[in-house]
Amino acid sequence: MFEALGRFSYRFRWLVIGLWVVLFGVSVVATPWLANVLQGSFSNPDSPSQQAAAVIEREFSQGQTNLLVLFESDTLQATDPAFQQAQDAALAGLTAAGISDLESIQTYSSTGNELFLAKDGKGSVAVLSFGVPMQSVQQQVDRIRDALRDTGLRTFVTGEPAVNADLTSFSFEDLRRVELYALPVALVALIFVFGSLVSAALPVVTGGLAVTVTLGGMYLIAHLTTMNIFAMNTATLLGLAVAIDYALFIVSRFREELHRGASVREAVVVTSARAGRSIFYSGLAVIVGVVGLVFFPSPGLRSLAIGGVLVVFFSVAASLTFMPALMGVLGHRVNSVSVIKLHAAHDSRLWRRWAALLLKRPWASIVVALVLIGVVAGPAVGLKMQMTSASTLPGAAESRQGLAVLEQNYDLNALSPVSVLLTWEGDGDIDVLRAAGLFTYGQQLTGLPGVASVQNPFTLMTGMGDMAAMAELWPQFEGLLNDPDGFQVPAGGISIGGQTISAAQLEQFKQLVKATIADGAVVYRVVPETASTSTETRELVDTIQENGPPAGYELGIAGEAASSNDFFEELNTYFPWVIAWVVVTSFLVFVVLLRSLLLPFVAVVVNLLTIAMSYGWLVMIFQSDLFEGLLRFTSTGAIDSVIPVVLLCILFGITMDYAVFMLTRMHERWVRSGDNREAVTVGLVRTGRIILSAALLVVIVTGAFMFTSIAQTKMLGLGIALAIIVDVLFIRITLLPAVMTYFGRANWWWPLRATGRPGGPDAAAGEADPKSKRPSEGRVAGRPAPHVARLRPHGSRGD
């Protein structure tokens, strides 16, 4: 199949190149519009918290999406008429600015609620409620900010839609920064690999092509399903890494075949048959890992899988079609514009010495490698995770600055409470018996550890500290609860237990009733003592859930803490299945590729060690504040919960690349010679330099993401880069060959090969003798190997 694909790509090379150029052009046009269709939430709309939030939105006529606007002044108090007038004028201007779907605006002046005032008295917050999904509000954030610029007050627009808008904006800036840093450095590194500027440029061109076409594909898919903004970052990082690596392997094998004396056509066919097959299985291994994200019910995580599969597919497709076609056009000119002279023979001697050292002292190599792996992976035991928050944004982001002001100068817990929803079937009116039960449940919530207060008519009404007080007030309280719009507040207020509640206080209470009591539903706003993102608040949500509702009611819990709790529940439930999927399917891919049972098992185990080392790096760098200044991020003492999942799925696939290319070369030699030590030696000699070069390129590309402004992207890029370094040094060129040396012929045992001897259809793999410069006399798909043709002069076009 791969040989036929190579012949097709060579024969119709101009057509193939033309099709890819058209795809590239269309994608370039679509990519600038990608920001309008991506969003930043990882919440699952089918989770219990989101379902409860949907009921609250429907039953209490609350906006589907909220946006927060903070107003501050250095001279005016927020209660001053001048401050209130400037704030009201600014908010009224949103309608004139064409801000659509804005259903309501809550401020201190409209509610009288002091929660909307800053603690120092010089600021106020307005809550804007929209009747459309978050993505629609996200697209209007810039217009809202522009409309609030000249208000006479300092403003910050924040909240989830604003955070997502800033994530999108900074993500696109980061991509441009990565291209500025990574691609030129990768080109320089490739010049040192190939010595030729043309050869060095081919992988960079292919990487840019695959990523651009992927972003264009994501734009189309985002119109059909939810796509997270982080999917763009992940796809770009993964695409540049694997596409450049795959093109590197293709160019390297093509130059090798030309050097052996093959014509251009023959070199293209052999490269497609040999390196193309390895790239296909390597890409399959990466896709298998990325597809593991589909197990999660979160559309955001699933979108990462979609982006990852797309970019790997286009990377493999470009390597198997575009690259052979382009090399068919270039021919021997692939070696043009020589920059430096390489010493392949010297490199070969170095790798032979290294292989001889490993084969002589395999046990010592295994012990040293495992000790070093343990040192790097050890800190992973202390890994802590948290939900994605505004802290992932740089300090310059307006939404993050606004949230920082909220945390410092407002009661943020009261503004973002845990919403506990009780619903019941039948008559929606509240009689005295139902009121007694709702009162009792409110008291239970108030008494829970970690609860600062509970906002609800049954817990906040002055004088209603017991059932007797409520019974005394019931004749009027019943009308207030069941018909707040028709309830007339007495001019003199109401007297309870010797205390008089003024008409103004009752009017505020009336607004609270409308916001928390509906036909057949009641909401308790539980204000926690700790931040909504903290572990303690998530434990409070668990406690409320475990205690359950009163008899005859159904319980729902909404809010940021409940959403975080649901996400971690999904993570704990599905992450083990993702690990099992990645391990088992990767094992099966290697079984098919190598016709062995032991080697696939070893490959999977050592890859898990790489994952452990990547987690160790994350803990060492990002859970402490030691590197905050150097890497320009804010440590929260925990790792974004999405990162370990994505790292597992992506890194498992990337490191499989090196295993595929090294083990397939070893397998080629094994089926010819039947000598395990010779197979290990040849595999290291033939692939060691290329694997180191490929790893260097991945480190350059992914390491460039540490210059991005979003902490999530820094964690992913730097985690992969550092993991690749230790993977190649400790595992790929040390531990794996040493383990294979110890196992000997058992590496290649296959139950369907009864004699236990090498052979079969792979026996004529076309591998050259490592001690000879003469080409081997192998065969390709049953035909004489094409690389026995005469050596053509350097620079000739070939066939």
mmCIF file of C-alpha atoms in Angstrom, residues 150-391:
data_model
loop_
_atom_site.group_PDB
_atom_site.id
_atom_site.type_symbol
_atom_site.label_atom_id
_atom_site.label_comp_id
_atom_site.label_asym_id
_atom_site.label_seq_id
_atom_site.Cartn_x
_atom_site.Cartn_y
_atom_site.Cartn_z
ATOM 1 C CA ASP A 150 -15.107 57.129 28.460
ATOM 2 C CA THR A 151 -17.330 56.960 31.526
ATOM 3 C CA GLY A 152 -15.330 59.073 33.959
ATOM 4 C CA LEU A 153 -14.873 55.924 36.053
ATOM 5 C CA ARG A 154 -12.273 53.164 35.914
ATOM 6 C CA THR A 155 -13.916 49.986 34.570
ATOM 7 C CA PHE A 156 -13.111 46.284 34.410
ATOM 8 C CA VAL A 157 -15.213 43.823 32.421
ATOM 9 C CA THR A 158 -14.857 40.309 33.807
ATOM 10 C CA GLY A 159 -16.715 37.057 34.389
ATOM 11 C CA GLU A 160 -16.562 33.810 32.402
ATOM 12 C CA PRO A 161 -17.414 35.297 28.970
ATOM 13 C CA ALA A 162 -14.734 37.973 29.420
ATOM 14 C CA VAL A 163 -12.176 35.399 30.587
ATOM 15 C CA ASN A 164 -12.887 33.287 27.507
ATOM 16 C CA ALA A 165 -12.643 36.328 25.239
ATOM 17 C CA ASP A 166 -9.243 37.166 26.712
ATOM 18 C CA LEU A 167 -8.123 33.542 26.386
ATOM 19 C CA THR A 168 -8.996 33.661 22.691
ATOM 20 C CA SER A 169 -7.234 36.969 22.121
ATOM 21 C CA PHE A 170 -4.039 35.994 23.932
ATOM 22 C CA SER A 171 -4.053 32.529 22.319
ATOM 23 C CA PHE A 172 -3.890 34.020 18.825
ATOM 24 C CA GLU A 173 -1.110 36.367 19.921
ATOM 25 C CA ASP A 174 0.713 33.370 21.395
ATOM 26 C CA LEU A 175 0.501 31.451 18.117
ATOM 27 C CA ARG A 176 2.173 34.306 16.294
ATOM 28 C CA ARG A 177 4.858 34.428 18.984
ATOM 29 C CA VAL A 178 5.485 30.679 18.701
ATOM 30 C CA GLU A 179 5.823 30.940 14.930
ATOM 31 C CA LEU A 180 8.262 33.817 15.389
ATOM 32 C CA TYR A 181 10.460 31.902 17.846
ATOM 33 C CA ALA A 182 10.057 28.226 17.028
ATOM 34 C CA LEU A 183 10.106 27.931 13.250
ATOM 35 C CA PRO A 184 13.319 29.906 12.575
ATOM 36 C CA VAL A 185 15.134 28.067 15.370
ATOM 37 C CA ALA A 186 13.824 24.733 14.059
ATOM 38 C CA LEU A 187 15.111 25.650 10.595
ATOM 39 C CA VAL A 188 18.581 26.367 12.000
ATOM 40 C CA ALA A 189 18.543 23.070 13.913
ATOM 41 C CA LEU A 190 17.544 21.186 10.757
ATOM 42 C CA ILE A 191 20.447 22.758 8.881
ATOM 43 C CA PHE A 192 22.758 21.112 11.420
ATOM 44 C CA VAL A 193 20.891 17.841 10.901
ATOM 45 C CA PHE A 194 21.000 17.819 7.072
ATOM 46 C CA GLY A 195 23.677 20.356 6.217
ATOM 47 C CA SER A 196 21.482 21.637 3.373
ATOM 48 C CA LEU A 197 19.107 24.596 3.472
ATOM 49 C CA VAL A 198 16.617 22.975 1.079
ATOM 50 C CA SER A 199 16.461 19.742 3.098
ATOM 51 C CA ALA A 200 16.101 21.739 6.304
ATOM 52 C CA ALA A 201 13.249 23.832 4.918
ATOM 53 C CA LEU A 202 11.083 20.854 3.888
ATOM 54 C CA PRO A 203 10.035 19.748 7.428
ATOM 55 C CA VAL A 204 9.313 23.344 8.448
ATOM 56 C CA VAL A 205 7.147 23.862 5.366
ATOM 57 C CA THR A 206 5.302 20.604 6.003
ATOM 58 C CA GLY A 207 4.697 21.467 9.664
ATOM 59 C CA GLY A 208 3.256 24.862 8.786
ATOM 60 C CA LEU A 209 1.115 23.300 6.060
ATOM 61 C CA ALA A 210 -0.363 20.609 8.342
ATOM 62 C CA VAL A 211 -1.152 23.056 11.161
ATOM 63 C CA THR A 212 -2.728 25.665 8.872
ATOM 64 C CA VAL A 213 -4.970 23.114 7.143
ATOM 65 C CA THR A 214 -5.949 21.761 10.572
ATOM 66 C CA LEU A 215 -7.002 25.215 11.816
ATOM 67 C CA GLY A 216 -9.107 25.627 8.695
ATOM 68 C CA GLY A 217 -10.745 22.263 9.386
ATOM 69 C CA MET A 218 -11.416 23.287 12.991
ATOM 70 C CA TYR A 219 -13.233 26.385 11.752
ATOM 71 C CA LEU A 220 -15.644 24.189 9.795
ATOM 72 C CA ILE A 221 -16.122 21.651 12.607
ATOM 73 C CA ALA A 222 -16.743 24.427 15.169
ATOM 74 C CA HIS A 223 -19.973 25.215 13.311
ATOM 75 C CA LEU A 224 -21.164 21.674 14.026
ATOM 76 C CA THR A 225 -20.001 21.087 17.603
ATOM 77 C CA THR A 226 -18.421 22.893 20.556
ATOM 78 C CA MET A 227 -14.715 23.612 20.085
ATOM 79 C CA ASN A 228 -12.585 24.867 22.977
ATOM 80 C CA ILE A 229 -10.002 27.609 22.442
ATOM 81 C CA PHE A 230 -7.419 25.340 24.070
ATOM 82 C CA ALA A 231 -7.966 22.887 21.183
ATOM 83 C CA MET A 232 -6.296 25.419 18.881
ATOM 84 C CA ASN A 233 -3.221 25.660 21.123
ATOM 85 C CA THR A 234 -3.030 21.895 21.562
ATOM 86 C CA ALA A 235 -3.435 21.162 17.864
ATOM 87 C CA THR A 236 -0.761 23.712 16.941
ATOM 88 C CA LEU A 237 1.717 22.355 19.466
ATOM 89 C CA LEU A 238 1.079 18.725 18.534
ATOM 90 C CA GLY A 239 0.986 19.434 14.803
ATOM 91 C CA LEU A 240 4.292 21.307 14.673
ATOM 92 C CA ALA A 241 5.914 18.551 16.736
ATOM 93 C CA VAL A 242 4.753 15.486 14.783
ATOM 94 C CA ALA A 243 4.597 17.028 11.287
ATOM 95 C CA ILE A 244 8.174 18.296 11.466
ATOM 96 C CA ASP A 245 9.308 14.967 12.916
ATOM 97 C CA TYR A 246 7.563 12.926 10.223
ATOM 98 C CA ALA A 247 8.944 15.121 7.445
ATOM 99 C CA LEU A 248 12.386 14.793 9.026
ATOM 100 C CA PHE A 249 12.187 11.004 8.802
ATOM 101 C CA ILE A 250 10.969 11.184 5.191
ATOM 102 C CA VAL A 251 13.746 13.544 4.057
ATOM 103 C CA SER A 252 16.358 11.532 5.916
ATOM 104 C CA ARG A 253 15.320 8.225 4.302
ATOM 105 C CA PHE A 254 15.016 9.831 0.851
ATOM 106 C CA ARG A 255 18.557 11.235 1.055
ATOM 107 C CA GLU A 256 19.787 7.870 2.287
ATOM 108 C CA GLU A 257 18.270 6.102 -0.731
ATOM 109 C CA LEU A 258 19.751 8.654 -3.132
ATOM 110 C CA HIS A 259 23.130 8.164 -1.511
ATOM 111 C CA ARG A 260 22.840 4.417 -2.084
ATOM 112 C CA GLY A 261 22.443 5.023 -5.806
ATOM 113 C CA ALA A 262 18.687 4.922 -6.366
ATOM 114 C CA SER A 263 16.999 7.093 -8.970
ATOM 115 C CA VAL A 264 14.642 9.806 -7.760
ATOM 116 C CA ARG A 265 11.580 7.695 -8.558
ATOM 117 C CA GLU A 266 13.047 4.647 -6.848
ATOM 118 C CA ALA A 267 14.077 6.694 -3.803
ATOM 119 C CA VAL A 268 10.549 8.122 -3.474
ATOM 120 C CA VAL A 269 9.003 4.639 -3.679
ATOM 121 C CA VAL A 270 11.388 3.067 -1.158
ATOM 122 C CA THR A 271 11.009 6.026 1.216
ATOM 123 C CA SER A 272 7.230 5.709 1.078
ATOM 124 C CA ALA A 273 7.408 1.920 1.560
ATOM 125 C CA ARG A 274 9.820 2.044 4.497
ATOM 126 C CA ALA A 275 9.594 5.395 6.329
ATOM 127 C CA GLY A 276 6.000 5.861 5.171
ATOM 128 C CA ARG A 277 4.933 2.635 6.855
ATOM 129 C CA SER A 278 6.610 3.670 10.104
ATOM 130 C CA ILE A 279 5.025 7.125 9.943
ATOM 131 C CA PHE A 280 1.600 5.603 9.385
ATOM 132 C CA TYR A 281 1.874 3.392 12.471
ATOM 133 C CA SER A 282 3.429 6.192 14.480
ATOM 134 C CA GLY A 283 0.570 8.505 13.537
ATOM 135 C CA LEU A 284 -1.876 5.755 14.404
ATOM 136 C CA ALA A 285 -0.273 5.478 17.851
ATOM 137 C CA VAL A 286 -0.568 9.250 18.390
ATOM 138 C CA ILE A 287 -4.191 9.272 17.241
ATOM 139 C CA VAL A 288 -4.952 6.369 19.571
ATOM 140 C CA GLY A 289 -3.639 8.412 22.480
ATOM 141 C CA VAL A 290 -5.478 11.597 21.554
ATOM 142 C CA VAL A 291 -8.756 9.751 20.919
ATOM 143 C CA GLY A 292 -8.702 8.774 24.594
ATOM 144 C CA LEU A 293 -10.028 12.267 25.355
ATOM 145 C CA VAL A 294 -13.312 11.290 23.692
ATOM 146 C CA PHE A 295 -14.128 9.172 26.761
ATOM 147 C CA PHE A 296 -14.827 12.346 28.739
ATOM 148 C CA PRO A 297 -18.391 13.727 28.518
ATOM 149 C CA SER A 298 -17.044 17.298 28.520
ATOM 150 C CA PRO A 299 -17.390 18.800 25.008
ATOM 151 C CA GLY A 300 -14.315 20.915 25.733
ATOM 152 C CA LEU A 301 -12.096 17.883 26.280
ATOM 153 C CA ARG A 302 -13.649 16.128 23.319
ATOM 154 C CA SER A 303 -12.789 19.111 21.151
ATOM 155 C CA LEU A 304 -9.129 18.638 22.124
ATOM 156 C CA ALA A 305 -9.412 15.124 20.733
ATOM 157 C CA ILE A 306 -10.956 16.431 17.514
ATOM 158 C CA GLY A 307 -8.181 18.980 17.059
ATOM 159 C CA GLY A 308 -5.497 16.414 17.878
ATOM 160 C CA VAL A 309 -6.856 13.788 15.484
ATOM 161 C CA LEU A 310 -7.185 16.376 12.714
ATOM 162 C CA VAL A 311 -3.638 17.656 13.024
ATOM 163 C CA VAL A 312 -2.085 14.175 13.210
ATOM 164 C CA PHE A 313 -4.166 13.037 10.227
ATOM 165 C CA PHE A 314 -3.032 15.992 8.120
ATOM 166 C CA SER A 315 0.561 15.574 9.345
ATOM 167 C CA VAL A 316 0.604 11.925 8.258
ATOM 168 C CA ALA A 317 -1.220 12.698 5.003
ATOM 169 C CA ALA A 318 1.217 15.493 4.132
ATOM 170 C CA SER A 319 4.191 13.250 4.935
ATOM 171 C CA LEU A 320 2.857 10.395 2.776
ATOM 172 C CA THR A 321 1.690 12.480 -0.200
ATOM 173 C CA PHE A 322 2.927 16.074 -0.221
ATOM 174 C CA MET A 323 6.489 15.231 0.850
ATOM 175 C CA PRO A 324 7.025 12.406 -1.729
ATOM 176 C CA ALA A 325 5.559 14.614 -4.459
ATOM 177 C CA LEU A 326 7.778 17.533 -3.477
ATOM 178 C CA MET A 327 10.862 15.334 -3.340
ATOM 179 C CA GLY A 328 9.934 13.934 -6.719
ATOM 180 C CA VAL A 329 10.039 17.484 -8.074
ATOM 181 C CA LEU A 330 13.264 18.424 -6.283
ATOM 182 C CA GLY A 331 15.150 15.170 -6.885
ATOM 183 C CA HIS A 332 18.846 15.573 -6.064
ATOM 184 C CA ARG A 333 18.258 19.274 -5.560
ATOM 185 C CA VAL A 334 17.028 18.282 -2.099
ATOM 186 C CA ASN A 335 20.726 18.566 -1.150
ATOM 187 C CA SER A 336 21.046 22.064 -2.639
ATOM 188 C CA VAL A 337 22.384 25.124 -0.829
ATOM 189 C CA SER A 338 24.866 23.249 1.315
ATOM 190 C CA VAL A 339 25.591 25.186 4.511
ATOM 191 C CA ILE A 340 27.724 22.870 6.644
ATOM 192 C CA LYS A 341 29.561 19.603 6.009
ATOM 193 C CA LEU A 342 28.403 16.647 8.084
ATOM 194 C CA HIS A 343 30.542 13.743 9.266
ATOM 195 C CA ALA A 344 28.189 10.767 9.154
ATOM 196 C CA ALA A 345 30.992 8.240 9.597
ATOM 197 C CA HIS A 346 32.120 9.938 12.808
ATOM 198 C CA ASP A 347 28.546 9.951 14.147
ATOM 199 C CA SER A 348 28.202 6.267 13.280
ATOM 200 C CA ARG A 349 31.321 5.418 15.272
ATOM 201 C CA LEU A 350 29.990 7.296 18.286
ATOM 202 C CA TRP A 351 26.704 5.398 18.187
ATOM 203 C CA ARG A 352 28.528 2.083 17.773
ATOM 204 C CA ARG A 353 30.594 2.816 20.866
ATOM 205 C CA TRP A 354 27.459 3.732 22.802
ATOM 206 C CA ALA A 355 25.704 0.566 21.665
ATOM 207 C CA ALA A 356 28.752 -1.531 22.609
ATOM 208 C CA LEU A 357 28.766 0.037 26.093
ATOM 209 C CA LEU A 358 25.074 -0.734 26.603
ATOM 210 C CA LEU A 359 25.448 -4.306 25.358
ATOM 211 C CA LYS A 360 28.451 -4.873 27.613
ATOM 212 C CA ARG A 361 26.824 -3.524 30.810
ATOM 213 C CA PRO A 362 23.047 -3.841 30.349
ATOM 214 C CA TRP A 363 22.266 -4.228 34.048
ATOM 215 C CA ALA A 364 24.311 -1.175 35.020
ATOM 216 C CA SER A 365 22.580 0.844 32.304
ATOM 217 C CA ILE A 366 19.146 -0.295 33.520
ATOM 218 C CA VAL A 367 19.871 0.596 37.161
ATOM 219 C CA VAL A 368 21.344 4.026 36.371
ATOM 220 C CA ALA A 369 18.438 4.873 34.043
ATOM 221 C CA LEU A 370 15.808 3.805 36.565
ATOM 222 C CA VAL A 371 17.452 5.848 39.340
ATOM 223 C CA LEU A 372 17.482 8.972 37.170
ATOM 224 C CA ILE A 373 13.880 8.364 36.106
ATOM 225 C CA GLY A 374 12.884 8.011 39.764
ATOM 226 C CA VAL A 375 14.531 11.322 40.653
ATOM 227 C CA VAL A 376 12.592 13.187 37.958
ATOM 228 C CA ALA A 377 9.282 11.371 38.454
ATOM 229 C CA GLY A 378 9.340 11.410 42.269
ATOM 230 C CA PRO A 379 7.703 14.833 42.782
ATOM 231 C CA ALA A 380 4.663 13.638 40.804
ATOM 232 C CA VAL A 381 3.433 12.023 44.038
ATOM 233 C CA GLY A 382 2.565 15.525 45.278
ATOM 234 C CA LEU A 383 0.569 16.517 42.195
ATOM 235 C CA LYS A 384 -2.450 18.719 42.998
ATOM 236 C CA MET A 385 -5.078 19.768 40.480
ATOM 237 C CA GLN A 386 -7.546 22.639 40.166
ATOM 238 C CA MET A 387 -10.102 23.886 37.666
ATOM 239 C CA THR A 388 -9.178 26.289 34.889
ATOM 240 C CA SER A 389 -9.492 29.878 36.133
ATOM 241 C CA ALA A 390 -8.536 33.424 35.214
ATOM 242 C CA SER A 391 -5.157 32.854 36.903
#
